[in-house]
Amino acid sequence: DSKLAKVSGTASAAALLEAVTAAGKEAHLVLPAAPTVTVLRVEGMMCGNCTAKVEKALSAVDGVDTVSVDLDSKLAKVSGTASAAALVEAVTAAGKEAQLLEEPKMPIPRRTKSTPLSRDSDGMKHPAAFMVTAGTAPARGSGGVEPTPPEVSSR
């Protein structure tokens, strides 16, 4: 079973991989799933209680970061890594009908001048937060690297 180390900071992925390799362990880069924005049309909502019920059902789905449900437009906007199928299933389980209105889209990440960027092996820029897997995880507190449990929830 693989051990994960979650690393954030300004070091490049190549430098981190080199350090793990120099310590005699194998390592490779694992980028977290990119969050998306999914828009659903929800039928059967008649009041604020219905909206709250749908919002609660969507919020309970693993991988959901934010939920916005609008009664007038009958739209639910959900951001996170949850699948569209899981979102539709949650709304259906709450007693409403849901239909995927648009294909999930990756939001443009917010970045400030202080957010460090790293380049991956293909030269693509991304925020410098990623996971390195290795045979054993580095000790807690060593160089800002913390072991990450195998089961990590977004909640």
JSON list of C-alpha atoms in Angstrom, two decimals:
[
{"chain": "A", "resi": 1, "resn": "ASP", "atom": "CA", "xyz": [0.00, 0.00, 0.00]},
{"chain": "A", "resi": 2, "resn": "SER", "atom": "CA", "xyz": [1.23, 3.44, -0.99]},
{"chain": "A", "resi": 3, "resn": "LYS", "atom": "CA", "xyz": [2.12, 6.19, 1.47]},
{"chain": "A", "resi": 4, "resn": "LEU", "atom": "CA", "xyz": [1.30, 9.78, 0.57]},
{"chain": "A", "resi": 5, "resn": "ALA", "atom": "CA", "xyz": [3.03, 12.97, 1.62]},
{"chain": "A", "resi": 6, "resn": "LYS", "atom": "CA", "xyz": [1.16, 16.23, 1.06]},
{"chain": "A", "resi": 7, "resn": "VAL", "atom": "CA", "xyz": [3.58, 19.01, 0.29]},
{"chain": "A", "resi": 8, "resn": "SER", "atom": "CA", "xyz": [2.88, 22.71, -0.17]},
{"chain": "A", "resi": 9, "resn": "GLY", "atom": "CA", "xyz": [5.28, 25.56, -0.62]},
{"chain": "A", "resi": 10, "resn": "THR", "atom": "CA", "xyz": [7.51, 27.07, -3.25]},
{"chain": "A", "resi": 11, "resn": "ALA", "atom": "CA", "xyz": [9.81, 24.11, -3.96]},
{"chain": "A", "resi": 12, "resn": "SER", "atom": "CA", "xyz": [9.51, 22.66, -7.45]},
{"chain": "A", "resi": 13, "resn": "ALA", "atom": "CA", "xyz": [8.11, 19.18, -7.98]},
{"chain": "A", "resi": 14, "resn": "ALA", "atom": "CA", "xyz": [11.46, 18.14, -9.51]},
{"chain": "A", "resi": 15, "resn": "ALA", "atom": "CA", "xyz": [13.39, 19.25, -6.40]},
{"chain": "A", "resi": 16, "resn": "LEU", "atom": "CA", "xyz": [11.02, 17.35, -4.10]},
{"chain": "A", "resi": 17, "resn": "LEU", "atom": "CA", "xyz": [11.18, 14.20, -6.22]},
{"chain": "A", "resi": 18, "resn": "GLU", "atom": "CA", "xyz": [14.97, 14.45, -6.28]},
{"chain": "A", "resi": 19, "resn": "ALA", "atom": "CA", "xyz": [15.09, 14.77, -2.47]},
{"chain": "A", "resi": 20, "resn": "VAL", "atom": "CA", "xyz": [12.90, 11.69, -1.99]},
{"chain": "A", "resi": 21, "resn": "THR", "atom": "CA", "xyz": [14.99, 9.72, -4.49]},
{"chain": "A", "resi": 22, "resn": "ALA", "atom": "CA", "xyz": [18.19, 10.82, -2.73]},
{"chain": "A", "resi": 23, "resn": "ALA", "atom": "CA", "xyz": [16.70, 9.41, 0.49]},
{"chain": "A", "resi": 24, "resn": "GLY", "atom": "CA", "xyz": [16.51, 6.01, -1.25]},
{"chain": "A", "resi": 25, "resn": "LYS", "atom": "CA", "xyz": [12.78, 5.94, -1.94]},
{"chain": "A", "resi": 26, "resn": "GLU", "atom": "CA", "xyz": [10.76, 5.89, -5.13]},
{"chain": "A", "resi": 27, "resn": "ALA", "atom": "CA", "xyz": [8.40, 8.80, -5.70]},
{"chain": "A", "resi": 28, "resn": "HIS", "atom": "CA", "xyz": [6.05, 10.25, -8.28]},
{"chain": "A", "resi": 29, "resn": "LEU", "atom": "CA", "xyz": [3.82, 13.28, -8.50]},
{"chain": "A", "resi": 30, "resn": "VAL", "atom": "CA", "xyz": [0.09, 12.91, -7.81]},
{"chain": "A", "resi": 31, "resn": "LEU", "atom": "CA", "xyz": [-1.94, 16.04, -8.60]},
{"chain": "A", "resi": 32, "resn": "PRO", "atom": "CA", "xyz": [-5.27, 16.37, -6.76]},
{"chain": "A", "resi": 33, "resn": "ALA", "atom": "CA", "xyz": [-8.45, 16.23, -8.82]},
{"chain": "A", "resi": 34, "resn": "ALA", "atom": "CA", "xyz": [-9.28, 19.64, -10.23]},
{"chain": "A", "resi": 35, "resn": "PRO", "atom": "CA", "xyz": [-12.54, 21.12, -8.94]},
{"chain": "A", "resi": 36, "resn": "THR", "atom": "CA", "xyz": [-15.29, 21.78, -11.44]},
{"chain": "A", "resi": 37, "resn": "VAL", "atom": "CA", "xyz": [-18.52, 23.79, -11.51]},
{"chain": "A", "resi": 38, "resn": "THR", "atom": "CA", "xyz": [-21.61, 21.72, -12.35]},
{"chain": "A", "resi": 39, "resn": "VAL", "atom": "CA", "xyz": [-24.98, 23.32, -13.14]},
{"chain": "A", "resi": 40, "resn": "LEU", "atom": "CA", "xyz": [-28.18, 21.33, -12.63]},
{"chain": "A", "resi": 41, "resn": "ARG", "atom": "CA", "xyz": [-31.78, 22.22, -13.44]},
{"chain": "A", "resi": 42, "resn": "VAL", "atom": "CA", "xyz": [-33.88, 21.10, -10.47]},
{"chain": "A", "resi": 43, "resn": "GLU", "atom": "CA", "xyz": [-37.60, 20.56, -11.00]},
{"chain": "A", "resi": 44, "resn": "GLY", "atom": "CA", "xyz": [-40.16, 20.30, -8.21]},
{"chain": "A", "resi": 45, "resn": "MET", "atom": "CA", "xyz": [-38.90, 23.06, -5.93]},
{"chain": "A", "resi": 46, "resn": "MET", "atom": "CA", "xyz": [-41.84, 25.19, -4.78]},
{"chain": "A", "resi": 47, "resn": "CYS", "atom": "CA", "xyz": [-40.54, 27.05, -1.73]},
{"chain": "A", "resi": 48, "resn": "GLY", "atom": "CA", "xyz": [-37.54, 27.92, 0.40]},
{"chain": "A", "resi": 49, "resn": "ASN", "atom": "CA", "xyz": [-37.83, 24.61, 2.27]},
{"chain": "A", "resi": 50, "resn": "CYS", "atom": "CA", "xyz": [-37.45, 22.74, -1.03]},
{"chain": "A", "resi": 51, "resn": "THR", "atom": "CA", "xyz": [-34.39, 24.82, -1.87]},
{"chain": "A", "resi": 52, "resn": "ALA", "atom": "CA", "xyz": [-32.87, 24.11, 1.54]},
{"chain": "A", "resi": 53, "resn": "LYS", "atom": "CA", "xyz": [-33.56, 20.37, 1.16]},
{"chain": "A", "resi": 54, "resn": "VAL", "atom": "CA", "xyz": [-31.80, 20.28, -2.23]},
{"chain": "A", "resi": 55, "resn": "GLU", "atom": "CA", "xyz": [-28.89, 22.35, -0.93]},
{"chain": "A", "resi": 56, "resn": "LYS", "atom": "CA", "xyz": [-28.47, 20.03, 2.06]},
{"chain": "A", "resi": 57, "resn": "ALA", "atom": "CA", "xyz": [-28.58, 16.93, -0.16]},
{"chain": "A", "resi": 58, "resn": "LEU", "atom": "CA", "xyz": [-25.96, 18.33, -2.55]},
{"chain": "A", "resi": 59, "resn": "SER", "atom": "CA", "xyz": [-23.72, 19.53, 0.28]},
{"chain": "A", "resi": 60, "resn": "ALA", "atom": "CA", "xyz": [-23.65, 16.00, 1.72]},
{"chain": "A", "resi": 61, "resn": "VAL", "atom": "CA", "xyz": [-22.09, 14.52, -1.45]},
{"chain": "A", "resi": 62, "resn": "ASP", "atom": "CA", "xyz": [-18.39, 13.69, -1.07]},
{"chain": "A", "resi": 63, "resn": "GLY", "atom": "CA", "xyz": [-16.26, 16.13, -3.02]},
{"chain": "A", "resi": 64, "resn": "VAL", "atom": "CA", "xyz": [-18.68, 19.08, -2.90]},
{"chain": "A", "resi": 65, "resn": "ASP", "atom": "CA", "xyz": [-17.05, 22.36, -1.87]},
{"chain": "A", "resi": 66, "resn": "THR", "atom": "CA", "xyz": [-19.85, 24.90, -2.40]},
{"chain": "A", "resi": 67, "resn": "VAL", "atom": "CA", "xyz": [-23.53, 24.79, -3.36]},
{"chain": "A", "resi": 68, "resn": "SER", "atom": "CA", "xyz": [-25.84, 27.56, -4.57]},
{"chain": "A", "resi": 69, "resn": "VAL", "atom": "CA", "xyz": [-29.50, 26.75, -5.25]},
{"chain": "A", "resi": 70, "resn": "ASP", "atom": "CA", "xyz": [-31.83, 29.38, -6.75]},
{"chain": "A", "resi": 71, "resn": "LEU", "atom": "CA", "xyz": [-35.59, 28.81, -6.51]},
{"chain": "A", "resi": 72, "resn": "ASP", "atom": "CA", "xyz": [-36.58, 31.30, -9.23]},
{"chain": "A", "resi": 73, "resn": "SER", "atom": "CA", "xyz": [-34.26, 29.97, -11.92]},
{"chain": "A", "resi": 74, "resn": "LYS", "atom": "CA", "xyz": [-34.49, 26.37, -10.60]},
{"chain": "A", "resi": 75, "resn": "LEU", "atom": "CA", "xyz": [-30.71, 26.09, -10.94]},
{"chain": "A", "resi": 76, "resn": "ALA", "atom": "CA", "xyz": [-28.17, 24.51, -8.63]},
{"chain": "A", "resi": 77, "resn": "LYS", "atom": "CA", "xyz": [-24.50, 25.41, -9.08]},
{"chain": "A", "resi": 78, "resn": "VAL", "atom": "CA", "xyz": [-22.10, 23.04, -7.38]},
{"chain": "A", "resi": 79, "resn": "SER", "atom": "CA", "xyz": [-18.32, 23.34, -7.21]},
{"chain": "A", "resi": 80, "resn": "GLY", "atom": "CA", "xyz": [-15.95, 20.59, -6.20]},
{"chain": "A", "resi": 81, "resn": "THR", "atom": "CA", "xyz": [-14.77, 17.22, -7.40]},
{"chain": "A", "resi": 82, "resn": "ALA", "atom": "CA", "xyz": [-18.07, 15.29, -7.09]},
{"chain": "A", "resi": 83, "resn": "SER", "atom": "CA", "xyz": [-19.35, 13.65, -10.27]},
{"chain": "A", "resi": 84, "resn": "ALA", "atom": "CA", "xyz": [-22.45, 15.00, -12.02]},
{"chain": "A", "resi": 85, "resn": "ALA", "atom": "CA", "xyz": [-24.06, 11.55, -11.63]},
{"chain": "A", "resi": 86, "resn": "ALA", "atom": "CA", "xyz": [-23.57, 11.65, -7.83]},
{"chain": "A", "resi": 87, "resn": "LEU", "atom": "CA", "xyz": [-25.12, 15.14, -7.71]},
{"chain": "A", "resi": 88, "resn": "VAL", "atom": "CA", "xyz": [-28.17, 14.11, -9.77]},
{"chain": "A", "resi": 89, "resn": "GLU", "atom": "CA", "xyz": [-28.57, 11.02, -7.56]},
{"chain": "A", "resi": 90, "resn": "ALA", "atom": "CA", "xyz": [-28.50, 13.17, -4.39]},
{"chain": "A", "resi": 91, "resn": "VAL", "atom": "CA", "xyz": [-31.21, 15.50, -5.73]},
{"chain": "A", "resi": 92, "resn": "THR", "atom": "CA", "xyz": [-33.34, 12.52, -6.79]},
{"chain": "A", "resi": 93, "resn": "ALA", "atom": "CA", "xyz": [-32.94, 10.96, -3.33]},
{"chain": "A", "resi": 94, "resn": "ALA", "atom": "CA", "xyz": [-34.19, 14.28, -1.89]},
{"chain": "A", "resi": 95, "resn": "GLY", "atom": "CA", "xyz": [-37.42, 13.85, -3.89]},
{"chain": "A", "resi": 96, "resn": "LYS", "atom": "CA", "xyz": [-36.72, 16.29, -6.71]},
{"chain": "A", "resi": 97, "resn": "GLU", "atom": "CA", "xyz": [-35.85, 15.84, -10.38]},
{"chain": "A", "resi": 98, "resn": "ALA", "atom": "CA", "xyz": [-32.43, 16.98, -11.58]},
{"chain": "A", "resi": 99, "resn": "GLN", "atom": "CA", "xyz": [-30.97, 17.32, -15.03]},
{"chain": "A", "resi": 100, "resn": "LEU", "atom": "CA", "xyz": [-27.41, 18.22, -15.96]},
{"chain": "A", "resi": 101, "resn": "LEU", "atom": "CA", "xyz": [-27.72, 21.61, -17.64]},
{"chain": "A", "resi": 102, "resn": "GLU", "atom": "CA", "xyz": [-24.12, 22.03, -18.75]},
{"chain": "A", "resi": 103, "resn": "GLU", "atom": "CA", "xyz": [-21.08, 19.84, -18.77]},
{"chain": "A", "resi": 104, "resn": "PRO", "atom": "CA", "xyz": [-18.92, 20.43, -15.68]},
{"chain": "A", "resi": 105, "resn": "LYS", "atom": "CA", "xyz": [-16.38, 23.21, -16.22]},
{"chain": "A", "resi": 106, "resn": "MET", "atom": "CA", "xyz": [-13.11, 23.84, -14.49]},
{"chain": "A", "resi": 107, "resn": "PRO", "atom": "CA", "xyz": [-13.23, 27.23, -12.77]},
{"chain": "A", "resi": 108, "resn": "ILE", "atom": "CA", "xyz": [-10.39, 29.67, -13.30]},
{"chain": "A", "resi": 109, "resn": "PRO", "atom": "CA", "xyz": [-8.36, 29.43, -10.11]},
{"chain": "A", "resi": 110, "resn": "ARG", "atom": "CA", "xyz": [-7.98, 32.57, -8.06]},
{"chain": "A", "resi": 111, "resn": "ARG", "atom": "CA", "xyz": [-4.38, 33.54, -7.69]},
{"chain": "A", "resi": 112, "resn": "THR", "atom": "CA", "xyz": [-2.72, 36.41, -5.95]},
{"chain": "A", "resi": 113, "resn": "LYS", "atom": "CA", "xyz": [0.81, 37.65, -6.42]},
{"chain": "A", "resi": 114, "resn": "SER", "atom": "CA", "xyz": [1.76, 35.75, -3.26]},
{"chain": "A", "resi": 115, "resn": "THR", "atom": "CA", "xyz": [0.47, 32.38, -4.58]},
{"chain": "A", "resi": 116, "resn": "PRO", "atom": "CA", "xyz": [3.54, 30.45, -5.73]},
{"chain": "A", "resi": 117, "resn": "LEU", "atom": "CA", "xyz": [3.39, 28.60, -9.02]},
{"chain": "A", "resi": 118, "resn": "SER", "atom": "CA", "xyz": [5.27, 25.50, -10.00]},
{"chain": "A", "resi": 119, "resn": "ARG", "atom": "CA", "xyz": [5.81, 23.92, -13.40]},
{"chain": "A", "resi": 120, "resn": "ASP", "atom": "CA", "xyz": [5.05, 20.24, -13.86]},
{"chain": "A", "resi": 121, "resn": "SER", "atom": "CA", "xyz": [7.02, 17.89, -16.12]},
{"chain": "A", "resi": 122, "resn": "ASP", "atom": "CA", "xyz": [5.14, 19.17, -19.19]},
{"chain": "A", "resi": 123, "resn": "GLY", "atom": "CA", "xyz": [5.98, 22.77, -18.33]},
{"chain": "A", "resi": 124, "resn": "MET", "atom": "CA", "xyz": [2.40, 23.58, -17.24]},
{"chain": "A", "resi": 125, "resn": "LYS", "atom": "CA", "xyz": [2.04, 26.05, -14.38]},
{"chain": "A", "resi": 126, "resn": "HIS", "atom": "CA", "xyz": [-0.04, 25.12, -11.35]},
{"chain": "A", "resi": 127, "resn": "PRO", "atom": "CA", "xyz": [-0.25, 26.19, -7.69]},
{"chain": "A", "resi": 128, "resn": "ALA", "atom": "CA", "xyz": [2.64, 24.58, -5.83]},
{"chain": "A", "resi": 129, "resn": "ALA", "atom": "CA", "xyz": [0.60, 22.12, -3.80]},
{"chain": "A", "resi": 130, "resn": "PHE", "atom": "CA", "xyz": [0.77, 18.46, -4.68]},
{"chain": "A", "resi": 131, "resn": "MET", "atom": "CA", "xyz": [1.38, 15.00, -3.31]},
{"chain": "A", "resi": 132, "resn": "VAL", "atom": "CA", "xyz": [4.43, 12.84, -3.67]},
{"chain": "A", "resi": 133, "resn": "THR", "atom": "CA", "xyz": [4.01, 9.12, -3.16]},
{"chain": "A", "resi": 134, "resn": "ALA", "atom": "CA", "xyz": [6.91, 7.11, -1.86]},
{"chain": "A", "resi": 135, "resn": "GLY", "atom": "CA", "xyz": [7.69, 3.79, -0.23]},
{"chain": "A", "resi": 136, "resn": "THR", "atom": "CA", "xyz": [7.58, 5.46, 3.19]},
{"chain": "A", "resi": 137, "resn": "ALA", "atom": "CA", "xyz": [6.35, 8.88, 4.19]},
{"chain": "A", "resi": 138, "resn": "PRO", "atom": "CA", "xyz": [8.85, 11.38, 5.61]},
{"chain": "A", "resi": 139, "resn": "ALA", "atom": "CA", "xyz": [8.65, 12.09, 9.33]},
{"chain": "A", "resi": 140, "resn": "ARG", "atom": "CA", "xyz": [6.17, 14.73, 10.45]},
{"chain": "A", "resi": 141, "resn": "GLY", "atom": "CA", "xyz": [7.71, 18.18, 10.50]},
{"chain": "A", "resi": 142, "resn": "SER", "atom": "CA", "xyz": [10.66, 17.37, 8.25]},
{"chain": "A", "resi": 143, "resn": "GLY", "atom": "CA", "xyz": [10.99, 20.19, 5.76]},
{"chain": "A", "resi": 144, "resn": "GLY", "atom": "CA", "xyz": [7.28, 21.05, 5.79]},
{"chain": "A", "resi": 145, "resn": "VAL", "atom": "CA", "xyz": [6.27, 17.57, 4.59]},
{"chain": "A", "resi": 146, "resn": "GLU", "atom": "CA", "xyz": [3.40, 15.89, 6.39]},
{"chain": "A", "resi": 147, "resn": "PRO", "atom": "CA", "xyz": [2.19, 12.31, 5.93]},
{"chain": "A", "resi": 148, "resn": "THR", "atom": "CA", "xyz": [-1.33, 12.19, 4.52]},
{"chain": "A", "resi": 149, "resn": "PRO", "atom": "CA", "xyz": [-3.65, 9.31, 5.51]},
{"chain": "A", "resi": 150, "resn": "PRO", "atom": "CA", "xyz": [-4.68, 7.05, 2.59]},
{"chain": "A", "resi": 151, "resn": "GLU", "atom": "CA", "xyz": [-8.35, 8.03, 2.95]},
{"chain": "A", "resi": 152, "resn": "VAL", "atom": "CA", "xyz": [-8.57, 11.84, 2.66]},
{"chain": "A", "resi": 153, "resn": "SER", "atom": "CA", "xyz": [-11.98, 13.48, 2.57]},
{"chain": "A", "resi": 154, "resn": "SER", "atom": "CA", "xyz": [-12.65, 16.98, 1.26]},
{"chain": "A", "resi": 155, "resn": "ARG", "atom": "CA", "xyz": [-14.88, 17.59, 4.28]}
]
